[in-house]
Coordinates of C-alpha atoms and ligand atoms in Angstrom, one line a residue:
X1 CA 109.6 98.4 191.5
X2 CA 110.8 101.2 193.7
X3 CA 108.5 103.9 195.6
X4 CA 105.8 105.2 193.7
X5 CA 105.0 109.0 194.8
X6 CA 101.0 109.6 194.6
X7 CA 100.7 111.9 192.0
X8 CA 101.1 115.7 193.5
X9 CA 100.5 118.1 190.6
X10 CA 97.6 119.6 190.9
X11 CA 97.1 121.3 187.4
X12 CA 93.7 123.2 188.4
X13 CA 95.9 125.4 190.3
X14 CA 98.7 126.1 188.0
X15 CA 98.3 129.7 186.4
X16 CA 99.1 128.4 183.0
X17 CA 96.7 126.6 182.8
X18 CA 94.6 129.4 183.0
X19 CA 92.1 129.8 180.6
X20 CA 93.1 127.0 178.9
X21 CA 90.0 124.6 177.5
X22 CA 89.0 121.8 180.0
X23 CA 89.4 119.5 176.7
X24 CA 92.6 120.4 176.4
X25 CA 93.6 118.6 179.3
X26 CA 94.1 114.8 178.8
X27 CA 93.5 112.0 180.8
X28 CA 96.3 110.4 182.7
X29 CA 98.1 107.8 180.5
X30 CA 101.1 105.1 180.5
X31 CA 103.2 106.3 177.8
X32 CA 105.9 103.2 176.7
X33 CA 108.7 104.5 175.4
X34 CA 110.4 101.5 172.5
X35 CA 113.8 102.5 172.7
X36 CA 114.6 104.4 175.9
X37 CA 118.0 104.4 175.6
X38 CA 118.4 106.1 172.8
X39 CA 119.1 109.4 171.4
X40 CA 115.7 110.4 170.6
X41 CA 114.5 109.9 173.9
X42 CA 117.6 111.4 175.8
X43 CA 117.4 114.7 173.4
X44 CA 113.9 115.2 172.8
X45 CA 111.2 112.5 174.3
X46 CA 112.1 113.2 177.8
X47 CA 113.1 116.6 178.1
X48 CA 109.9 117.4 175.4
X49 CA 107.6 115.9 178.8
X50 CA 109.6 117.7 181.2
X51 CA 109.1 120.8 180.1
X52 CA 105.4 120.0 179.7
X53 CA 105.5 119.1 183.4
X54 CA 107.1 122.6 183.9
X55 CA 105.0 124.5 182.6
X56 CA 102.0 122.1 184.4
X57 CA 100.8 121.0 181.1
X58 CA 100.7 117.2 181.9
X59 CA 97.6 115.9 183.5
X60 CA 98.2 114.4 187.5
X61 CA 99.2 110.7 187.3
X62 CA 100.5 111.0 183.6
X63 CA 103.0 107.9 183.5
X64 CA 106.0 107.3 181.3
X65 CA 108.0 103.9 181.0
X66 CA 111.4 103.5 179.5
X67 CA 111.3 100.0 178.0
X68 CA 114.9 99.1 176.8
X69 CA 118.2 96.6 176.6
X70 CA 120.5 97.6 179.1
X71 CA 120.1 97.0 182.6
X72 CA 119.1 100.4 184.6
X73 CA 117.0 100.7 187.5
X74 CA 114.0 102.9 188.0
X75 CA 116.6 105.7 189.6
X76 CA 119.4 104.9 187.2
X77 CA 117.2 105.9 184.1
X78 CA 115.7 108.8 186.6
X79 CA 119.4 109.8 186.7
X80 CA 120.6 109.2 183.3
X81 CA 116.6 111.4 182.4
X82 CA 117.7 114.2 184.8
X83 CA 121.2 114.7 182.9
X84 CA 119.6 114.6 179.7
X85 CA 116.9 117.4 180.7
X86 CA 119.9 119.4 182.1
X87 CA 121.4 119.3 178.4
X88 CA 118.2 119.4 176.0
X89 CA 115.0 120.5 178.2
X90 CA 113.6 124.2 176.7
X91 CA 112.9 124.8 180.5
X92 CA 116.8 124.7 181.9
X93 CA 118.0 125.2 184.2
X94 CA 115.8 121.9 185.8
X95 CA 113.9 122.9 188.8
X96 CA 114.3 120.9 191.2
X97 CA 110.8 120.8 193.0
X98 CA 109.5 120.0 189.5
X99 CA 111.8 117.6 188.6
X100 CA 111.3 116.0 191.8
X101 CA 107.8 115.4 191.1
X102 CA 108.3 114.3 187.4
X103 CA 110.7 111.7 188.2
X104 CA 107.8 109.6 190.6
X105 CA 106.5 109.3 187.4
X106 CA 109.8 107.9 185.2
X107 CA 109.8 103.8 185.4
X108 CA 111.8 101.6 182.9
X109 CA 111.6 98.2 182.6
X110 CA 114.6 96.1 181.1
X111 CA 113.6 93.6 178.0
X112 CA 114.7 93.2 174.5
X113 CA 111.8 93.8 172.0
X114 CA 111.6 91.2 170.3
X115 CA 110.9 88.7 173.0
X116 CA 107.5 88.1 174.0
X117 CA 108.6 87.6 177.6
X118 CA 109.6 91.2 178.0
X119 CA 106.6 92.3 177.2
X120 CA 104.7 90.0 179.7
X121 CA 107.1 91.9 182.0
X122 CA 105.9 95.4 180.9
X123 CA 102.1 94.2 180.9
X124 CA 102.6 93.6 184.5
X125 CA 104.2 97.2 185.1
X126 CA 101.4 98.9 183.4
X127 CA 99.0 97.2 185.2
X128 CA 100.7 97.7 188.8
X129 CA 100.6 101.6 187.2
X130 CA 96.9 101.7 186.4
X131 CA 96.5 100.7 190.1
X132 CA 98.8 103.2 192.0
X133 CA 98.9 106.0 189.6
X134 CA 95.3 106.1 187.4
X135 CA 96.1 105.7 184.1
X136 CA 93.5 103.7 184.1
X137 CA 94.5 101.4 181.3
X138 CA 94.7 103.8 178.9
X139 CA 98.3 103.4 176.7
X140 CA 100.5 105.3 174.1
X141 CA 103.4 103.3 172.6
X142 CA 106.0 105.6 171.3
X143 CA 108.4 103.8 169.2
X144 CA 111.4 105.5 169.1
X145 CA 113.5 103.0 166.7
X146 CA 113.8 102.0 163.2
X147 CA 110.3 101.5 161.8
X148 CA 111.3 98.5 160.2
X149 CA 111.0 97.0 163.8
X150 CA 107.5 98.1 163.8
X151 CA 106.0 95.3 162.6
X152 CA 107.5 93.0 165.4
X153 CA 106.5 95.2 168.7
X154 CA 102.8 95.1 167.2
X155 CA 102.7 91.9 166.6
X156 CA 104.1 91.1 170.4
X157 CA 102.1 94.0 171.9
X158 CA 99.5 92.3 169.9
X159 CA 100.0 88.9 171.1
X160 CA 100.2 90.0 174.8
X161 CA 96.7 91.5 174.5
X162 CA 98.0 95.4 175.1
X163 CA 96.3 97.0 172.4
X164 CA 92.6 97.8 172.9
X165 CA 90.7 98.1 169.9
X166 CA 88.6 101.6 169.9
X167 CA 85.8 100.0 168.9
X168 CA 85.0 98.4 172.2
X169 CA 85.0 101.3 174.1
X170 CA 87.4 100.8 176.2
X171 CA 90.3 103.0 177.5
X172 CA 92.4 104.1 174.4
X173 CA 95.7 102.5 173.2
X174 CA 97.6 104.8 170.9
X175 CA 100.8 104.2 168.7
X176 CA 103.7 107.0 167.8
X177 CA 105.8 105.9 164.4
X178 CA 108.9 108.1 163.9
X179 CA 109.8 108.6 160.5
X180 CA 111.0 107.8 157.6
X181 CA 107.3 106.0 156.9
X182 CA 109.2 103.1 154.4
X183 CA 111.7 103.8 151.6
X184 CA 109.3 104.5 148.9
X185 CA 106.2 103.4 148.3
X186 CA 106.5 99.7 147.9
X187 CA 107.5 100.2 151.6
X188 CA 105.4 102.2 152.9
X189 CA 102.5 100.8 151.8
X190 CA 103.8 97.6 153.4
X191 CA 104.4 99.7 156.8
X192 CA 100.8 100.7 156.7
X193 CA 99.3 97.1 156.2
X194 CA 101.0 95.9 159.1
X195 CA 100.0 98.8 161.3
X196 CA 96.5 98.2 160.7
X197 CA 96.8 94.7 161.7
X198 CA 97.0 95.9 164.9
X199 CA 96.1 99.0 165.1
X200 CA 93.3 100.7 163.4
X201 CA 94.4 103.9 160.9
X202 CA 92.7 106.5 163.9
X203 CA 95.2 104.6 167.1
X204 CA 98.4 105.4 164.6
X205 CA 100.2 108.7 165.0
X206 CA 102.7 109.3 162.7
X207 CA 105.5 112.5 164.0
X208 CA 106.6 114.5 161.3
X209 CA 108.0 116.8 163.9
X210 CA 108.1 120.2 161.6
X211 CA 103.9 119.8 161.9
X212 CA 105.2 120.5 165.7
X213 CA 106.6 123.9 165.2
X214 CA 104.6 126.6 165.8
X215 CA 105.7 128.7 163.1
X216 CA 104.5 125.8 160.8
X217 CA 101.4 125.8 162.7
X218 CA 101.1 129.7 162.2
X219 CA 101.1 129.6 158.7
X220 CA 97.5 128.1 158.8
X221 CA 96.4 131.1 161.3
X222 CA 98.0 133.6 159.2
X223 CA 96.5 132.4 156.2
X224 CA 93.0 131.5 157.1
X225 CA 92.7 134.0 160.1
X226 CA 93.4 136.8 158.4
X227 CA 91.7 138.8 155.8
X228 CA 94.3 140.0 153.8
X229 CA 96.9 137.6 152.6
X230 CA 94.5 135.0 151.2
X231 CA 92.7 137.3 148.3
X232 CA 96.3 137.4 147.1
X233 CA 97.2 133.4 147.5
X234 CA 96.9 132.4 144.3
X235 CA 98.3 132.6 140.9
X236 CA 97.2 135.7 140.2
X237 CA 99.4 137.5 142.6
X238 CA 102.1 134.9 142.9
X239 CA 105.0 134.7 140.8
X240 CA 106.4 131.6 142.1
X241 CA 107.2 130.4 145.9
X242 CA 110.6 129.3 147.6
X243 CA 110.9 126.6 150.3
X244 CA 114.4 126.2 151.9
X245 CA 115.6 123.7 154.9
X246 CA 119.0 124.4 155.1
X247 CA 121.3 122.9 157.5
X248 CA 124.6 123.8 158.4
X249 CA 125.5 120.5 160.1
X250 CA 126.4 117.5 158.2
X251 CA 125.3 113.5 158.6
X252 CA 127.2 113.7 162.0
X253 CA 127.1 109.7 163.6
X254 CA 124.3 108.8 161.1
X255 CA 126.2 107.8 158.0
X256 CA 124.7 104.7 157.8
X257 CA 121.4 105.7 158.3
X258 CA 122.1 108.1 155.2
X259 CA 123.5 106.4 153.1
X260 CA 120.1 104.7 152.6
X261 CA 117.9 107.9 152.5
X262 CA 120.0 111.1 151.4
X263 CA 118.0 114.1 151.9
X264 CA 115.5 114.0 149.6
X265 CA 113.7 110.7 151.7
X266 CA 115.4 112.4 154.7
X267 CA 113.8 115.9 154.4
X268 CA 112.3 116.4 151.3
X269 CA 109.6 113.5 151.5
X270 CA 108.2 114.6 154.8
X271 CA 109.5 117.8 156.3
X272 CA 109.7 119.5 153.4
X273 CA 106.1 118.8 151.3
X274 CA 104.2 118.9 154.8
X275 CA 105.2 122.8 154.0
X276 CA 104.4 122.5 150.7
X277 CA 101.1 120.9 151.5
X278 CA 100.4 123.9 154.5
X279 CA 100.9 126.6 152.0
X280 CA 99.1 125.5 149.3
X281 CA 96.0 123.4 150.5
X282 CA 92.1 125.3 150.4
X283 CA 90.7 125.8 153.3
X284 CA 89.4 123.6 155.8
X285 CA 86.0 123.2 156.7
X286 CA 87.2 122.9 160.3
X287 CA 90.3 123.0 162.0
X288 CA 89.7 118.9 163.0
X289 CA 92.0 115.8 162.1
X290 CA 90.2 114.7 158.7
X291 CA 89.3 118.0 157.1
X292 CA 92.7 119.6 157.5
X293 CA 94.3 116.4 156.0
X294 CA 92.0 116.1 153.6
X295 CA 93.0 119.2 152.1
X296 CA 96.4 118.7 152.5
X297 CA 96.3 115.2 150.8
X298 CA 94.8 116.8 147.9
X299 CA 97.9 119.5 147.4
X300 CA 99.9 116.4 147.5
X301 CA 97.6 114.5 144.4
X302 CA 98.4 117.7 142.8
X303 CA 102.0 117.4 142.2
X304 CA 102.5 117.6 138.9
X305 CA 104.6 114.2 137.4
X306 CA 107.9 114.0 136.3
X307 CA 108.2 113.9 132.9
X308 CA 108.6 109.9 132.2
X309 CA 112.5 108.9 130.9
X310 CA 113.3 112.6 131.8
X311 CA 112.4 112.5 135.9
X312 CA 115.5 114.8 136.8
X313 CA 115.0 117.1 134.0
X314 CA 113.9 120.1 136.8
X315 CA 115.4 118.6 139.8
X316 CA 119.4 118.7 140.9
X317 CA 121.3 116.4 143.4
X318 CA 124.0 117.7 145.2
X319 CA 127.2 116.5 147.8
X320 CA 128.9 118.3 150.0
X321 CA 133.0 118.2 149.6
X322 CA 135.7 119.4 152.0
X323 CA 135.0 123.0 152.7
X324 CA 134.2 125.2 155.6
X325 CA 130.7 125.8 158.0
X326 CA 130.5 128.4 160.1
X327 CA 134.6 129.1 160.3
X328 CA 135.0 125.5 161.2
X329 CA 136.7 123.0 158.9
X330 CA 134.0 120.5 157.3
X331 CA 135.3 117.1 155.7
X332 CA 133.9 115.6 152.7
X333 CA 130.5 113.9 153.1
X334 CA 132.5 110.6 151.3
X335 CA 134.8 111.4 154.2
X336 CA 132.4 110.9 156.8
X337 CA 131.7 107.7 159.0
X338 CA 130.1 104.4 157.7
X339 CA 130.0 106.3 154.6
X340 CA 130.8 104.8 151.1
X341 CA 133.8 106.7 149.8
X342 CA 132.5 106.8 146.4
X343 CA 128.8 107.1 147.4
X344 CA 126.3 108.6 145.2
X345 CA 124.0 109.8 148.3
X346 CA 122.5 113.3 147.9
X347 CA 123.2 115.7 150.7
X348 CA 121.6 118.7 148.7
X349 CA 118.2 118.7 146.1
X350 CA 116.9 121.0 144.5
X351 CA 113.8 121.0 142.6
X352 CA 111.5 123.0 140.6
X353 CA 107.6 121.4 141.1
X354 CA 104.2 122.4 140.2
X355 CA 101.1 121.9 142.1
X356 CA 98.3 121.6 139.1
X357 CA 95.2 122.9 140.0
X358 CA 93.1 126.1 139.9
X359 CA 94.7 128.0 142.1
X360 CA 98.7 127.1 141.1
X361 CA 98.4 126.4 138.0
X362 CA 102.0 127.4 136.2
X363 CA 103.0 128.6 139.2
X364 CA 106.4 127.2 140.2
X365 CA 107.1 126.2 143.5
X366 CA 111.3 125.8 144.1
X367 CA 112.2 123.6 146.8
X368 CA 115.8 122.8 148.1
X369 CA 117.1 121.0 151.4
X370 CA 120.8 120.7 152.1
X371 CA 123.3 119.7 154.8
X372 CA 126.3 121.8 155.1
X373 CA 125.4 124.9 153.5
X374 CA 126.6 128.3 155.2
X375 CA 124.0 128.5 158.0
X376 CA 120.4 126.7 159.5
X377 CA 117.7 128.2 158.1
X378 CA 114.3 127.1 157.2
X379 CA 112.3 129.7 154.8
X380 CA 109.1 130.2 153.0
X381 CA 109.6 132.9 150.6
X382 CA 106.5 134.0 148.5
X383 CA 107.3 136.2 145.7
X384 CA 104.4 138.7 144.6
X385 CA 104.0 139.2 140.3
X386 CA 105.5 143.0 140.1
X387 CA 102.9 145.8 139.6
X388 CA 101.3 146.2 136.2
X389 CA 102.4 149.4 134.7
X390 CA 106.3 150.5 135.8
X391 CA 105.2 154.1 136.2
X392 CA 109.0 155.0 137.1
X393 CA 110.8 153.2 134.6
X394 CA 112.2 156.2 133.0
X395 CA 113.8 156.8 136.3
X396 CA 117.8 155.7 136.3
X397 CA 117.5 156.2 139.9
X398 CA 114.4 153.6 140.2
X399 CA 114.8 149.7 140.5
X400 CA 111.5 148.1 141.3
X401 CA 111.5 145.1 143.3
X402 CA 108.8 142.6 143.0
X403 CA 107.5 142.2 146.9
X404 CA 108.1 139.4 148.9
X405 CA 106.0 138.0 152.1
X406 CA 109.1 135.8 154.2
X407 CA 108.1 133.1 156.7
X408 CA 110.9 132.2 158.5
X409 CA 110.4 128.8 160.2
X410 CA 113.4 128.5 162.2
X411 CA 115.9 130.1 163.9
X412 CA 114.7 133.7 164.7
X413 CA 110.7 133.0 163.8
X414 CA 109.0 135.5 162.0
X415 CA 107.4 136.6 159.4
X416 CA 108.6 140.2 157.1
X417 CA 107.4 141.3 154.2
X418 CA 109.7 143.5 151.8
X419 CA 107.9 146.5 149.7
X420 CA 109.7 149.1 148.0
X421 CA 110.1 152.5 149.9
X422 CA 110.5 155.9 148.4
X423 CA 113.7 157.3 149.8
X424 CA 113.6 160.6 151.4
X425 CA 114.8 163.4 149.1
X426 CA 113.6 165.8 146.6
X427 CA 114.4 163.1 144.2
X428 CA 112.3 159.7 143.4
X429 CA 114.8 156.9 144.7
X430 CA 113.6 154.0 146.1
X431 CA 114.7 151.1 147.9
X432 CA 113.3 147.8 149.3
X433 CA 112.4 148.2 153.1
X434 CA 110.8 145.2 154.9
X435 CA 108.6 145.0 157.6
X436 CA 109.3 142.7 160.3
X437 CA 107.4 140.7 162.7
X438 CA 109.2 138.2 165.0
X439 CA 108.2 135.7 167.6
X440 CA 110.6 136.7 170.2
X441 CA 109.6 140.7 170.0
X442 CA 106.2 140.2 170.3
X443 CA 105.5 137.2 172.4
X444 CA 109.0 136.4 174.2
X445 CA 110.8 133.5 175.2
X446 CA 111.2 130.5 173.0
X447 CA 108.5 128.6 171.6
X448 CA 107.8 125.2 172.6
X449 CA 109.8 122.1 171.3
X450 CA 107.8 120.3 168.5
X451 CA 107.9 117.4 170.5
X452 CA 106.3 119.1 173.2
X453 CA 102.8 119.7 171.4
X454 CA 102.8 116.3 169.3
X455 CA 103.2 114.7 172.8
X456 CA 100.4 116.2 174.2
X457 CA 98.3 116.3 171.1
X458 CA 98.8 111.9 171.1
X459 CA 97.8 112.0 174.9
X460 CA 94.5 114.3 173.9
X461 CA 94.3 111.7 170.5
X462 CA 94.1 114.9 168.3
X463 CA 95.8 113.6 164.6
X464 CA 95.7 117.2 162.9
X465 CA 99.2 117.4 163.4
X466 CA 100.2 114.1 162.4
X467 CA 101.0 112.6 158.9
X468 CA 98.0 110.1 157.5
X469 CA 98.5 106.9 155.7
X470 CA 97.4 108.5 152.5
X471 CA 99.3 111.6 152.8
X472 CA 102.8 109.1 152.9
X473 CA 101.5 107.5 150.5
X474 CA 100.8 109.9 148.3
X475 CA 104.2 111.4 148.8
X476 CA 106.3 108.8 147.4
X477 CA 104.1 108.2 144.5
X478 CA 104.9 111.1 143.5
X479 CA 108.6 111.1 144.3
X480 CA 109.4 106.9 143.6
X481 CA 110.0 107.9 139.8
X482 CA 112.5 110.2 140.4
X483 CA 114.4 108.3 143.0
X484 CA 114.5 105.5 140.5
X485 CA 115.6 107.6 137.8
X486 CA 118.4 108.9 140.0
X487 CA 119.6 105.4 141.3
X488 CA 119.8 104.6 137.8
X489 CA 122.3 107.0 136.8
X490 CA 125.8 106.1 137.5
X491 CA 127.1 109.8 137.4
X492 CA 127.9 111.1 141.5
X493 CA 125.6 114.2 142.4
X494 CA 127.3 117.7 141.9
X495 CA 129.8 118.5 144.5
X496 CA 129.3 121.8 146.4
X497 CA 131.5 122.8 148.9
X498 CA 130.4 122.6 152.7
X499 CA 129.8 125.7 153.8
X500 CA 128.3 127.0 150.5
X501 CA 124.8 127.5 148.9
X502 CA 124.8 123.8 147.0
X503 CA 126.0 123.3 143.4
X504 CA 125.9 125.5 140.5
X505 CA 123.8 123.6 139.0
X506 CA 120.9 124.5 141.8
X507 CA 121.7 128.0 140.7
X508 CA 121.3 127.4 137.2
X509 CA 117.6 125.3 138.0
X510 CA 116.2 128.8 138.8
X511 CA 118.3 131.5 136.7
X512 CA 117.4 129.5 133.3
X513 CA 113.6 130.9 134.2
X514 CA 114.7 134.4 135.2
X515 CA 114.8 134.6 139.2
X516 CA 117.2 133.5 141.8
X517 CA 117.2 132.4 144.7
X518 CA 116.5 134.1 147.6
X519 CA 119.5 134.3 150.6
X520 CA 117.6 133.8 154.0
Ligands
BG6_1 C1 115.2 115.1 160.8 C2 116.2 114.6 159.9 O1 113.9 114.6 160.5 O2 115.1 116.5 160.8 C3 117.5 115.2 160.2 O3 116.3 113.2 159.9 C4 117.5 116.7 160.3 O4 118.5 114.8 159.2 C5 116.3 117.1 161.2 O5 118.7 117.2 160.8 C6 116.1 118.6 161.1 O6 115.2 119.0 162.1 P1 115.2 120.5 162.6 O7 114.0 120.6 163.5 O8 116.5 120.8 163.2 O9 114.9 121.4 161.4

């Protein structure tokens, strides 16, 4: 083990911490990382708790161990950290005082995961790390690699006695899944029996990492903390809503990996109904773990079915063909590597859903998630029902549009609403105008990485922000007949383009009932 640095930070003292509620600041913890020398760790994991030891977020003695194959050192994988940060941290350039005093707290310890030695190995490290650094036995497991591994590191973390159950009262052990949460529900059910054999439901954190973002975050505060929007939330005022996650990048080096989930399990499943789920639950009771999911499950148990032997009747599949993103040539999606040449994976979906309860009832919701379409773009478009009486409609020179409240997740956060305008002049003209509120404007800088606030929310043991068992669950109910129905039919997905809005047939989804989709 080399030098250990007695932790230095001294967070009472750091002005941004000012203010900031004492129970917001966790006690000191060894967070494992499963999978250290991976991507996930080198793009987001490790420069995510960098930049919370920037901005003096992480609590003095906080301790993070890189458990992996190959064979580094604690100062190679400090190294190897450092470069990554350089490349990926929000906070760049690195600061070298601060980095300095983060890496005393980098370890790694070599070991393959599925021997039970290794983790003897790592017992001992965490235990040396309780007594230098004061994390005082208290552990997070983050387990960056394919969940179907998961039930093999509990087990063996199981076996080596390093999960402490909550119910005894002593310090916490805590577990971080990545997604995809199974395959469907078959398989995700099976995920979450073997997690509790280890772990009980309230030690398992489950990253979605949109529920990370604070503009997903701010659509509860702008609905529930303000008086105005949510008298109008509801069918009476809502024609229907949009949901986009578009992505102008394609599968890149994971064509394997999508082969088996296109981008309905990849986006769709999680990312994309977590939104769903935010915009449409009731209201809390309280802003706490259970309440806020409990809401949110319920949107979920909403989801109207698809209609049995005709699942895809509202819902398109799409695949991108040679085209071009951006100005940049963009091969085929059959083209790309470890990718079937004739493969029937959907890179696009489209679908038109209902959520059937009092509030939505017949209200439709039009959801659509692609990879290689002209730009990246995530979008919440509600559209208003147009005013009662067309008062100008005599008027050549009049084109009422229906108004339109635009939550733009990501890039260029914000929020705008579009009304029409009068246009000055002796005559009546008008035209839509918008009004525009952005993240950057008013509160500059960037916002923090996801990563950055599920981190610290597992360290604090706050599950709001994290995906329950039931809400999976419910989730691929929901979406397992559809699935099936589409692995069933032999016909490929409709080709679109790269570079372009997804197939026609996405287009025609919406136009059939009169609207169109909206361009973000
Ligand atoms: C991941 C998907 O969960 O989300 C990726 O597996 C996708 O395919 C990514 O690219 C998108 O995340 P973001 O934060 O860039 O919208």
């Amino acid at each position: 083990m080399s030098s250990v640095a007695a932790p230095t930070q001294e967070l009472a003292t750091n002005p941004l911490r000012e203010g900031l509620d004492q129970e917001r600041v966790p006690d000191a913890s060894c967070l494992v990382i499963f999978g250290a020398s991976g991507d996930l760790t080198q793009r987001k994991l490790i420069p995510a708790l960098y930049s919370l030891a920037h901005d003096g977020l992480l609590p003095t003695g906080q301790t993070i161990i890189g458990f992996a194959r190959p064979d580094y050192t604690d100062d190679a994988f400090r190294m190897a950290m450092r470069e990554s940060c350089e490349k990926y941290a929000r906070t760049r350039p690195v600061d070298n005082a601060v980095w300095e005093n983060f890496a005393q707290s980098l370890f790694y310890v070599q070991g393959d995961f599925t021997d039970g030695q290794a983790y003897v190995r790592l017992n001992q490290r965490l235990r040396e790390c309780d007594r230098t650094r004061g994390t005082g036995g208290r552990r997070i497991y983050y387990l960056a690699v394919p969940p179907q591994h998961f039930p093999t590191i509990s087990k063996l973390l199981g076996a080596e006695g390093m999960v402490n159950d909550p119910e005894s009262g002593g310090p916490f052990t805590r577990v971080i899944i990545e997604k995809p949460f199974g395959h469907d529900l078959q398989s995700a059910k099976e995920l979450n029996r073997v997690a509790v054999t280890t772990f009980r439901e309230r030690q398992v954190f489950r990253i979605d990492h949109y529920l990370g973002k604070e503009t997903v975050q701010n659509l509860l505060v702008l609905r529930f903390s303000n008086g105005i929007f949510e008298p109008f939330w509801n069918r009476q005022y809502i024609d229907h809503i949009q949901f986009t996650v578009a992505e102008s990048i394609g599968v890149e080096k994971r064509g394997s990996y999508f082969e088996t989930a296109g981008i309905t399990r990849d986006i769709i499943q999680n990312h994309l109904l977590q939104l769903v789920s935010l915009v449409a639950m009731e209201p809390p009771v309280a802003f706490e773990a259970d309440p806020v999911r409990d809401e949110k499950v319920k949107v979920l148990r909403g989801l109207r079915e698809f209609p049995r032997g005709r699942e895809p009747e509202n819902a398109v599949r799409g695949q991108y063909s040679d085209g071009s993103v951006l100005g940049e040539k963009a091969a085929a999606y059959r083209k790309e590597e470890n990718v079937n040449p004739e493969s029937k994976t959907e890179t696009y979906a489209a679908m038109k859903i209902f959520v059937d309860n009092w509030r939505w009832a017949d209200v439709p919701f039009y959801i659509r998630a692609g990879k290689r379409l002209p730009k990246r773009v995530t979008d919440i478009a509600i559209h208003f029902r147009p005013a009662p009486y067309p008062m100008w409609r005599r008027l050549p020179s009049v084109n009422v549009q229906p108004n339109v409240l635009a939550i733009r997740i990501q890039p260029d956060e914000g929020i705008s609403l579009k009304f029409d305008s009068k246009v000055p002049g002796p005559s009546v003209r008008t035209a839509p105008v918008q009004m525009e509120f952005r993240y950057a404007t008013s509160f500059g800088g960037e916002p923090p990485e996801a990563y950055e606030r599920l981190l610290l929310e597992t360290m604090l043991g706050d599950s709001t922000l994290f995906a329950r068992r039931d809400e999976v669950e419910t989730a691929w109910a929901w979406l397992d007949p559809l699935l099936n129905a589409w692995a069933a039919d032999s016909r490929p997905p409709d080709f679109y383009p790269a570079g372009t809005w997804g197939p026609e047939s996405a287009d025609r989804l919406i136009e059939k009932d009169g609207r169109k989709w909206r361009r973000p």
